[in-house]
XYZ file of N, CA, C and O in Angstrom:
712
model
N -32.868 -8.195 2.973
C -31.568 -8.985 2.837
C -30.745 -9.459 3.605
O -30.152 -11.269 3.581
N -30.182 -8.964 4.915
C -30.087 -9.722 6.485
C -30.726 -10.887 6.897
O -30.343 -11.877 6.961
N -31.730 -10.979 6.779
C -33.265 -11.755 7.100
C -33.044 -13.172 6.316
O -32.568 -14.156 6.925
N -32.886 -12.728 4.773
C -32.944 -14.056 4.604
C -31.510 -14.785 4.290
O -31.853 -15.977 4.544
N -30.396 -13.749 4.463
C -29.257 -14.007 5.154
C -29.085 -15.362 6.070
O -28.956 -16.406 6.804
N -30.006 -14.384 6.905
C -30.289 -15.769 8.990
C -31.232 -16.488 8.444
O -30.887 -17.602 8.887
N -32.047 -16.517 7.702
C -32.882 -17.747 6.950
C -32.447 -19.156 6.657
O -32.729 -19.915 6.798
N -31.127 -18.824 5.366
C -30.789 -19.117 4.647
C -29.128 -20.142 5.817
O -29.104 -21.492 5.479
N -28.737 -19.610 7.379
C -27.983 -19.317 7.903
C -28.651 -21.326 9.180
O -27.897 -21.648 9.131
N -30.105 -20.899 8.979
C -30.858 -21.295 9.177
C -31.539 -22.664 9.308
O -30.800 -24.069 9.630
N -31.330 -22.578 8.045
C -31.971 -23.575 7.591
C -31.414 -24.290 5.721
O -32.645 -25.383 5.433
N -30.079 -23.313 4.847
C -29.837 -24.647 3.975
C -31.256 -24.375 3.070
O -31.192 -24.939 1.956
N -32.228 -23.568 3.250
C -32.949 -23.502 1.846
C -33.287 -23.151 0.909
O -32.378 -21.742 0.460
N -32.514 -23.564 -0.610
C -32.254 -23.329 -0.962
C -33.240 -22.616 -2.034
O -32.943 -21.133 -3.482
N -34.775 -22.250 -1.832
C -35.297 -21.738 -2.147
C -35.456 -19.765 -2.216
O -35.819 -18.787 -2.154
N -34.696 -19.388 -0.542
C -34.274 -18.233 -0.152
C -32.415 -18.218 -1.238
O -32.491 -17.136 -0.807
N -31.995 -19.485 -0.678
C -30.737 -18.868 -1.636
C -30.605 -18.555 -2.858
O -30.449 -17.892 -3.748
N -31.829 -19.214 -3.040
C -31.983 -18.813 -5.115
C -32.219 -17.313 -5.109
O -32.226 -16.374 -6.092
N -33.506 -17.073 -3.938
C -34.002 -15.345 -4.222
C -32.746 -14.504 -3.767
O -32.707 -13.139 -4.541
N -31.741 -14.521 -2.756
C -30.873 -13.657 -2.522
C -29.671 -13.845 -3.755
O -29.174 -12.913 -4.214
N -29.488 -14.761 -4.919
C -28.693 -15.117 -5.999
C -29.708 -13.995 -6.907
O -28.541 -13.533 -7.486
N -30.424 -13.798 -7.142
C -31.179 -13.305 -8.004
C -30.410 -11.514 -7.865
O -30.355 -10.802 -8.880
N -30.958 -11.726 -6.668
C -30.793 -10.563 -6.218
C -29.506 -10.028 -6.623
O -28.417 -8.730 -6.855
N -28.490 -10.470 -5.546
C -26.898 -10.255 -5.504
C -25.912 -10.467 -6.510
O -24.953 -9.916 -7.003
N -26.068 -11.920 -7.405
C -25.287 -11.725 -8.603
C -25.498 -10.695 -9.651
O -24.337 -10.663 -10.058
N -26.321 -10.485 -10.110
C -25.891 -9.048 -10.920
C -25.396 -7.788 -10.321
O -24.611 -7.443 -11.167
N -25.476 -7.931 -9.069
C -24.932 -6.681 -8.374
C -23.286 -7.419 -8.340
O -22.315 -6.120 -8.312
N -23.099 -8.228 -7.941
C -21.670 -8.469 -7.759
C -20.923 -8.386 -9.148
O -19.875 -7.509 -8.871
N -21.751 -8.773 -10.255
C -21.110 -8.454 -11.707
C -20.931 -7.270 -11.337
O -19.623 -7.346 -12.180
N -21.630 -6.746 -11.642
C -21.461 -4.648 -12.359
C -20.521 -4.102 -10.958
O -18.905 -3.654 -11.495
N -20.188 -5.039 -10.033
C -18.929 -4.288 -9.179
C -17.980 -4.412 -9.430
O -17.077 -4.586 -9.691
N -17.610 -6.571 -9.577
C -16.363 -6.729 -10.640
C -16.124 -6.229 -11.757
O -15.235 -5.713 -11.898
N -16.762 -5.489 -12.873
C -16.487 -4.954 -13.556
C -16.439 -3.743 -13.886
O -14.865 -2.787 -14.305
N -17.035 -2.981 -12.162
C -16.644 -1.339 -12.103
C -14.873 -1.659 -11.598
O -14.126 -1.050 -11.596
N -14.174 -2.728 -11.003
C -13.307 -3.296 -9.871
C -12.080 -3.361 -10.951
O -10.835 -3.507 -11.417
N -12.374 -3.583 -13.312
C -11.546 -3.629 -13.812
C -11.415 -5.161 -14.453
O -10.617 -5.021 -15.367
N -12.560 -6.142 -14.261
C -12.989 -7.598 -14.431
C -13.568 -7.562 -15.741
O -13.982 -6.772 -16.320
N -12.441 -7.697 -17.213
C -13.466 -8.529 -17.825
C -14.513 -9.125 -18.256
O -14.942 -9.740 -16.680
N -15.528 -8.929 -18.652
C -17.041 -9.422 -19.115
C -17.616 -10.789 -18.620
O -17.579 -11.780 -17.240
N -16.016 -12.046 -18.900
C -16.176 -13.412 -18.915
C -15.600 -13.590 -17.252
O -16.575 -14.333 -16.453
N -14.844 -12.525 -16.873
C -14.635 -12.782 -15.380
C -14.956 -12.712 -14.402
O -15.120 -12.903 -12.877
N -15.727 -10.927 -14.419
C -16.815 -10.634 -14.021
C -17.380 -11.633 -13.476
O -18.158 -11.903 -12.339
N -18.296 -12.332 -14.334
C -19.331 -13.404 -14.455
C -18.996 -14.462 -13.363
O -19.696 -15.220 -12.948
N -17.559 -15.252 -14.074
C -17.008 -16.061 -12.814
C -16.941 -15.957 -11.255
O -17.429 -16.410 -11.152
N -16.737 -14.407 -11.410
C -16.824 -14.098 -10.022
C -17.395 -13.906 -9.327
O -17.880 -14.295 -8.100
N -18.693 -13.263 -10.029
C -20.416 -13.598 -9.721
C -20.612 -15.128 -9.004
O -21.516 -15.252 -8.075
N -20.353 -15.718 -10.265
C -21.210 -16.886 -9.957
C -20.148 -18.010 -8.685
O -20.232 -18.389 -7.905
N -19.081 -17.284 -8.604
C -18.292 -17.796 -7.419
C -18.281 -17.063 -6.039
O -18.090 -18.023 -5.238
N -18.793 -16.726 -5.426
C -18.848 -15.249 -4.484
C -20.433 -15.894 -4.173
O -20.561 -16.372 -2.951
N -21.167 -16.291 -5.034
C -22.452 -16.785 -4.589
C -22.535 -17.889 -3.770
O -22.868 -18.650 -3.011
N -21.913 -19.031 -4.958
C -21.992 -20.334 -4.771
C -20.561 -20.210 -2.820
O -21.104 -21.506 -2.392
N -19.542 -19.072 -2.599
C -19.389 -19.687 -2.144
C -19.534 -18.928 -0.207
O -19.663 -19.015 1.023
N -21.203 -17.914 -0.482
C -22.284 -17.538 0.402
C -22.266 -18.688 0.832
O -23.247 -19.009 2.295
N -23.144 -19.547 -0.253
C -23.443 -21.193 0.569
C -22.956 -21.910 1.258
O -23.385 -22.013 1.993
N -21.791 -21.596 0.742
C -20.573 -22.926 1.675
C -20.290 -21.875 2.953
O -19.944 -23.037 3.681
N -19.914 -20.744 3.173
C -19.314 -20.274 4.115
C -21.319 -20.044 5.020
O -21.171 -18.648 5.939
N -21.842 -20.073 5.075
C -23.209 -19.051 5.395
C -23.001 -19.230 7.179
O -23.295 -18.280 7.382
N -22.281 -20.698 7.609
C -22.325 -20.874 8.665
C -21.498 -19.527 9.299
O -21.720 -19.469 10.599
N -20.964 -19.069 8.846
C -20.037 -17.674 8.848
C -20.625 -16.568 8.669
O -19.833 -15.577 9.945
N -21.347 -16.684 8.795
C -22.260 -14.910 8.865
C -22.588 -14.712 9.912
O -23.432 -15.649 10.590
N -22.667 -13.514 10.766
C -23.216 -12.612 12.371
C -23.335 -11.623 11.603
O -22.773 -10.685 11.067
N -25.094 -11.578 11.673
C -25.244 -10.421 11.341
C -25.144 -8.587 12.091
O -25.522 -7.949 11.538
N -24.375 -9.033 13.097
C -24.030 -8.343 14.371
C -22.692 -7.350 13.940
O -22.479 -6.752 13.982
N -22.016 -8.120 13.152
C -20.905 -7.779 12.334
C -21.188 -7.165 11.348
O -20.291 -6.378 11.034
N -21.775 -7.578 10.526
C -22.093 -7.087 8.825
C -23.341 -7.136 8.673
O -23.878 -8.304 8.924
N -23.927 -6.361 7.448
C -25.325 -6.516 7.160
C -24.945 -7.859 5.922
O -23.772 -8.012 4.706
N -26.108 -7.778 4.987
C -25.959 -8.595 3.612
C -25.091 -8.395 2.418
O -24.604 -8.940 2.528
N -24.806 -7.629 2.405
C -24.472 -6.545 1.001
C -23.182 -6.573 1.288
O -22.317 -7.034 0.269
N -22.398 -6.201 2.702
C -20.791 -5.953 3.070
C -20.760 -6.893 3.362
O -18.970 -7.265 2.338
N -21.196 -8.062 3.885
C -20.476 -9.646 3.908
C -20.492 -9.670 2.419
O -19.304 -10.683 1.791
N -21.465 -9.866 1.461
C -21.260 -10.756 0.373
C -20.446 -10.588 -0.543
O -19.695 -10.728 -0.564
N -20.618 -8.132 -0.837
C -19.647 -8.145 -1.005
C -18.034 -8.344 -0.816
O -17.063 -8.182 -1.792
N -18.084 -8.755 0.586
C -16.623 -8.576 0.868
C -15.642 -9.768 0.522
O -14.641 -9.967 -0.161
N -16.329 -10.825 0.368
C -16.296 -12.246 -0.503
C -16.266 -12.224 -1.572
O -14.813 -11.928 -1.698
N -17.167 -11.175 -2.575
C -16.625 -11.174 -3.743
C -15.311 -10.233 -4.334
O -14.030 -10.605 -4.752
N -15.185 -9.827 -3.510
C -14.046 -8.653 -2.895
C -12.433 -9.129 -3.020
O -11.499 -9.626 -4.244
N -12.461 -10.453 -2.255
C -11.099 -11.323 -1.679
C -11.141 -12.173 -2.601
O -10.111 -12.465 -3.353
N -12.377 -12.441 -3.615
C -12.513 -13.633 -4.471
C -11.051 -12.639 -5.730
O -10.917 -13.609 -6.119
N -11.524 -11.294 -6.094
C -11.058 -10.937 -7.335
C -9.682 -10.327 -6.802
O -9.342 -10.627 -8.160
N -9.095 -10.292 -5.377
C -8.481 -10.454 -5.193
C -7.255 -10.975 -5.788
O -6.245 -11.403 -6.041
N -8.210 -12.547 -4.533
C -7.255 -13.937 -5.477
C -7.172 -14.153 -6.982
O -5.536 -14.436 -7.146
N -7.551 -13.589 -7.419
C -7.924 -13.485 -9.025
C -6.595 -12.944 -9.938
O -6.310 -13.720 -10.471
N -6.578 -12.044 -9.479
C -5.348 -11.104 -10.272
C -4.089 -11.277 -9.523
O -3.359 -11.345 -9.838
N -3.796 -11.466 -8.531
C -2.532 -12.619 -7.370
C -2.720 -13.738 -8.920
O -1.450 -14.067 -8.903
N -3.456 -14.522 -8.570
C -3.208 -15.469 -9.714
C -3.008 -15.513 -11.222
O -1.973 -15.513 -11.426
N -3.412 -13.998 -11.639
C -2.424 -13.785 -12.650
C -1.448 -12.650 -13.088
O -0.311 -12.980 -14.111
N -1.209 -12.140 -12.099
C 0.131 -11.871 -11.333
C 1.453 -12.984 -11.542
O 2.732 -12.437 -12.279
N 0.943 -13.852 -10.621
C 1.906 -15.332 -10.406
C 1.681 -16.167 -11.077
O 1.085 -17.233 -10.141
N 1.838 -16.773 -12.348
C 1.128 -17.853 -13.258
C 1.341 -18.984 -12.232
O 2.231 -19.427 -12.056
N 0.423 -20.321 -12.371
C 1.006 -21.723 -12.109
C 2.598 -22.320 -13.049
O 2.588 -21.695 -14.022
N 3.616 -23.110 -11.802
C 3.957 -23.314 -12.498
C 3.932 -24.574 -13.045
O 3.415 -25.592 -12.593
N 4.493 -24.819 -14.393
C 4.044 -26.056 -14.813
C 5.210 -26.973 -14.760
O 6.688 -26.816 -14.950
N 5.263 -27.890 -14.013
C 6.167 -29.155 -13.625
C 6.730 -29.261 -14.833
O 7.876 -30.165 -14.928
N 6.740 -29.901 -16.458
C 7.343 -30.062 -17.594
C 7.382 -28.889 -18.440
O 8.072 -28.751 -19.370
N 7.517 -27.399 -18.018
C 8.428 -26.567 -18.534
C 9.731 -27.322 -19.043
O 10.743 -27.287 -17.699
N 10.207 -27.272 -19.819
C 11.651 -26.972 -20.146
C 13.093 -26.216 -19.351
O 13.871 -26.891 -18.837
N 12.527 -24.594 -18.679
C 12.915 -24.484 -17.727
C 13.551 -24.524 -16.299
O 14.459 -24.856 -15.542
N 12.713 -25.451 -15.901
C 12.803 -26.384 -15.090
C 13.302 -27.971 -15.443
O 13.826 -28.543 -13.958
N 13.525 -27.907 -16.373
C 14.457 -29.410 -16.295
C 15.608 -28.972 -16.336
O 16.774 -28.040 -16.819
N 16.854 -29.710 -15.281
C 17.837 -29.804 -15.018
C 19.106 -29.435 -15.789
O 18.301 -30.510 -16.897
N 19.814 -28.607 -16.503
C 21.183 -29.079 -17.083
C 21.935 -30.675 -16.960
O 21.404 -31.322 -15.858
N 21.910 -30.994 -18.160
C 22.583 -32.488 -18.408
C 24.372 -32.501 -17.294
O 24.450 -30.861 -17.396
N 24.816 -33.088 -17.377
C 25.997 -33.351 -17.093
C 27.509 -32.665 -17.953
O 26.374 -32.466 -18.873
N 28.115 -31.870 -17.408
C 28.921 -31.374 -17.936
C 29.920 -32.315 -18.795
O 30.320 -33.480 -18.470
N 30.332 -32.042 -20.220
C 31.141 -32.499 -20.592
C 32.431 -32.620 -20.000
O 32.794 -32.030 -19.491
N 33.322 -33.048 -19.668
C 34.481 -33.930 -19.742
C 35.769 -33.045 -19.986
O 36.557 -32.318 -19.814
N 35.117 -32.256 -20.865
C 36.456 -30.768 -21.399
C 35.955 -29.975 -20.335
O 37.060 -28.829 -20.231
N 34.689 -29.446 -20.239
C 34.542 -28.599 -19.743
C 35.041 -28.543 -18.113
O 35.026 -27.213 -17.531
N 34.747 -29.532 -17.827
C 35.008 -30.389 -16.371
C 36.279 -29.801 -16.475
O 36.801 -29.184 -15.374
N 37.500 -30.141 -16.977
C 38.561 -30.365 -17.190
C 38.553 -28.528 -17.097
O 40.235 -28.015 -16.205
N 38.478 -27.771 -18.042
C 38.815 -26.320 -17.601
C 38.545 -25.540 -16.819
O 39.360 -24.518 -15.953
N 37.099 -26.411 -16.139
C 37.220 -25.655 -14.423
C 38.047 -26.123 -13.393
O 38.605 -24.789 -12.953
N 38.487 -27.197 -13.799
C 39.871 -27.992 -12.901
C 41.199 -26.796 -13.658
O 41.589 -26.544 -12.188
N 41.092 -26.845 -14.163
C 42.831 -25.784 -14.701
C 42.231 -24.473 -14.648
O 43.169 -23.688 -13.865
N 41.487 -23.557 -14.363
C 40.959 -22.585 -14.110
C 40.666 -22.033 -12.829
O 41.243 -21.158 -11.893
N 40.587 -23.343 -11.879
C 40.457 -22.989 -10.077
C 42.173 -23.490 -9.704
O 42.393 -23.042 -8.818
N 42.592 -24.554 -10.383
C 44.271 -24.304 -10.121
C 44.851 -23.026 -10.181
O 45.423 -22.414 -9.736
N 43.946 -22.089 -11.511
C 45.323 -21.045 -11.536
C 45.623 -20.632 -10.499
O 45.472 -19.172 -10.018
N 43.564 -19.859 -10.585
C 42.952 -18.683 -9.349
C 43.493 -19.825 -7.527
O 44.296 -18.571 -7.330
N 44.079 -20.540 -7.354
C 44.550 -20.441 -6.347
C 45.951 -20.254 -6.044
O 46.365 -19.486 -5.760
N 46.675 -20.454 -7.514
C 47.863 -20.475 -7.900
C 48.229 -18.859 -7.910
O 49.171 -18.460 -6.406
N 47.355 -18.341 -8.109
C 47.203 -16.648 -8.249
C 46.502 -16.144 -6.993
O 47.314 -15.102 -6.469
N 45.995 -16.803 -6.018
C 45.432 -16.317 -4.483
C 47.097 -16.285 -3.756
O 47.334 -16.066 -3.175
N 47.808 -18.032 -3.907
C 49.538 -17.902 -3.029
C 50.259 -16.792 -3.527
O 50.756 -17.093 -2.405
N 50.015 -16.185 -4.696
C 51.442 -15.056 -4.818
C 51.011 -13.737 -4.032
O 51.721 -13.253 -3.943
N 49.362 -13.727 -3.863
C 49.242 -12.981 -3.310
C 49.762 -12.300 -2.125
O 49.780 -12.206 -1.176
N 50.107 -10.903 -1.556
C 50.605 -10.574 -0.437
C 49.467 -11.164 0.999
O 48.011 -11.147 0.391
N 49.739 -11.191 2.271
C 49.013 -11.840 2.818
C 47.777 -10.833 3.254
O 46.453 -11.388 3.349
N 48.254 -9.645 3.103
C 46.982 -8.162 3.985
C 45.611 -8.541 2.235
O 44.228 -8.656 2.452
N 46.735 -8.833 1.338
C 45.332 -8.907 -0.032
C 44.986 -10.077 -0.402
O 43.851 -9.698 -0.287
N 45.530 -10.816 0.258
C 44.809 -12.107 0.289
C 43.495 -12.365 1.156
O 42.385 -13.441 0.613
N 43.995 -11.967 2.880
C 42.958 -12.275 4.144
C 41.661 -11.186 3.353
O 40.474 -11.879 3.246
N 41.551 -10.007 2.501
C 41.011 -9.874 2.160
C 40.138 -9.867 1.014
O 38.763 -9.879 1.069
N 40.591 -10.618 0.041
C 39.975 -11.712 -0.817
C 39.209 -12.665 -0.462
O 37.906 -13.299 -0.385
N 40.158 -13.196 0.338
C 39.262 -14.673 1.173
C 38.075 -14.057 2.057
O 37.078 -14.786 1.867
N 37.750 -12.795 2.617
C 37.188 -11.869 3.612
C 35.737 -12.423 2.478
O 34.510 -12.146 2.812
N 36.346 -11.330 1.726
C 35.443 -10.951 0.324
C 34.298 -11.744 0.048
O 33.424 -12.046 -0.014
N 35.146 -13.525 -1.261
C 34.634 -13.638 -1.534
C 34.201 -15.510 -0.974
O 33.474 -16.132 -1.311
N 35.029 -15.662 0.158
C 34.652 -16.834 0.401
C 33.476 -16.913 1.754
O 32.844 -17.684 1.959
N 34.011 -15.762 2.790
C 33.379 -15.671 3.566
C 31.723 -14.592 3.040
O 30.800 -13.927 4.522
N 31.694 -14.212 2.026
C 31.132 -13.112 1.723
C 30.295 -12.256 2.719
O 29.168 -11.773 2.824
N 31.660 -11.799 3.233
C 31.359 -10.207 4.243
C 31.480 -9.293 2.888
O 32.357 -9.198 2.025
N 30.478 -8.645 3.366
C 31.312 -6.700 2.741
C 31.541 -5.581 3.079
O 32.790 -6.147 4.023
N 32.742 -4.774 2.499
C 33.533 -4.256 2.297
C 33.876 -3.461 4.307
O 34.443 -3.859 4.524
N 32.903 -2.695 3.620
C 32.639 -2.311 5.123
C 32.504 -3.425 6.522
O 33.607 -2.520 7.862
N 32.076 -4.464 6.756
C 32.761 -5.582 7.541
C 33.744 -5.573 7.425
O 34.271 -6.094 8.867
N 34.649 -6.015 6.472
C 35.685 -6.236 6.091
C 36.864 -5.107 7.322
O 37.877 -5.873 7.417
N 36.507 -4.013 6.646
C 37.822 -2.938 7.222
C 37.156 -3.079 8.616
O 38.065 -2.571 9.573
N 36.245 -2.399 9.336
C 35.475 -3.063 10.645
C 36.172 -4.257 11.226
O 37.247 -4.082 12.392
N 36.266 -5.413 10.702
C 36.899 -6.454 11.245
C 38.582 -6.562 11.367
O 38.523 -6.798 12.485
N 38.518 -5.717 10.400
C 40.131 -5.988 9.957
C 41.007 -4.576 11.052
O 41.938 -4.110 11.197
N 39.961 -4.047 11.269
C 40.385 -2.759 11.987
C 41.095 -1.718 11.074
O 42.190 -0.460 11.180
N 40.551 -1.424 9.625
C 41.124 0.024 8.656
C 40.208 0.304 8.065
O 38.727 -0.151 8.073
N 40.675 1.501 7.266
C 39.655 2.174 6.963
C 39.365 1.645 5.803
O 39.429 0.598 4.766
N 38.252 1.838 4.734
C 37.107 0.955 3.988
C 37.700 1.189 2.837
O 38.269 0.899 1.845
N 38.359 2.173 2.644
C 39.170 3.115 0.787
C 40.601 2.104 1.057
O 41.119 1.301 0.091
N 40.750 1.623 2.615
C 42.314 0.811 2.133
C 42.010 -1.096 1.781
O 42.453 -1.505 1.354
N 40.559 -1.164 2.510
C 39.921 -3.166 1.720
C 39.998 -2.576 0.800
O 40.556 -3.843 -0.490
N 39.240 -1.250 -0.116
C 38.980 -1.578 -1.980
C 39.986 -1.276 -2.234
O 40.519 -1.710 -2.989
N 41.019 -0.575 -2.108
C 42.924 -0.245 -2.444
C 43.405 -1.846 -2.802
O 44.042 -2.209 -3.925
N 43.361 -2.331 -1.273
C 43.369 -4.034 -1.383
C 43.231 -4.893 -2.343
O 43.663 -5.447 -2.786
N 41.383 -5.209 -2.535
C 40.791 -5.386 -3.333
C 41.437 -5.540 -4.640
O 41.234 -6.343 -5.893
N 41.395 -3.753 -5.065
C 42.138 -3.696 -6.812
C 42.905 -3.703 -6.081
O 43.408 -4.577 -8.040
N 44.165 -4.139 -5.849
C 45.568 -4.396 -6.186
C 45.294 -6.173 -5.779
O 46.581 -5.792 -6.900
N 44.465 -6.485 -5.464
C 44.707 -8.078 -5.434
C 44.084 -8.526 -7.042
O 44.379 -9.658 -7.536
N 43.346 -7.756 -7.479
C 42.372 -8.020 -9.117
C 43.600 -8.030 -10.253
O 43.661 -8.788 -11.008
N 44.131 -6.828 -9.742
C 45.388 -6.449 -11.074
C 46.422 -7.963 -10.991
O 46.543 -7.742 -12.068
N 46.600 -7.735 -9.537
C 47.424 -8.900 -9.544
C 47.250 -10.518 -10.209
O 47.768 -11.125 -10.918
N 45.401 -10.765 -9.987
C 44.997 -11.739 -10.259
C 45.029 -11.600 -12.071
O 45.348 -12.559 -13.115
N 44.542 -11.072 -12.784
C 44.512 -10.892 -13.544
C 46.193 -11.357 -14.313
O 45.548 -11.537 -15.889
N 47.026 -10.244 -14.111
C 48.092 -10.457 -14.941
C 48.253 -11.748 -14.460
O 49.183 -12.696 -15.867
N 48.364 -12.529 -13.309
C 48.951 -14.056 -12.836
C 47.848 -14.616 -14.178
O 48.760 -16.027 -14.731
N 46.617 -14.553 -14.115
C 45.787 -15.515 -15.036
C 45.826 -14.924 -16.662
O 45.429 -16.008 -17.450
N 46.927 -14.039 -17.318
C 46.790 -13.535 -18.181
C 45.875 -12.899 -18.926
O 46.238 -12.927 -20.034
N 45.319 -12.441 -18.391
C 44.048 -11.176 -18.440
C 44.400 -9.836 -18.536
O 45.449 -9.542 -18.098
N 43.844 -9.246 -19.784
C 44.085 -8.093 -19.794
C 43.724 -6.782 -18.696
O 42.280 -7.079 -18.688
N 44.814 -5.616 -18.767
C 44.483 -5.068 -17.646
C 43.339 -4.089 -18.361
O 43.649 -3.855 -19.520
N 42.330 -3.633 -17.769
C 41.423 -2.814 -18.038
C 41.621 -1.582 -17.151
O 42.518 -0.977 -15.924
């Protein structure tokens, strides 16, 4: 079979390819079935594998692999690609979940503005050390351990100040304490 592949590489002879196809296509299909592909997919992958052999014959190197190894490697790679496509389906551009939300209603925007003003006012009432920790955590997106290191205070102190700040926020915003 390696000799047939070399002949195919030299002159792209369709009769040589037909002989290779008749030998390898059923074997590749059987291999795909053993890998768990359903019957129709196994048939499709066998066809696709042999078509790839025709297109990629210029890459065949008898020094690196025999005919079977080369063809079954192509088939295995196509099976992996097919498996990946099944696990990650194509995105449909007209999918309703991809359509952005419409503009918010004026009432909702006003509510957000009022909430933001209330949060700013509550933040202004915090003691400086609590306000600094809230700022570092939420506006600079720093983890508590980094805040503790940056401010030179124990991690427990950071967490306590954060807890106290939230208690003050809840009280200032009129939320029930938990």
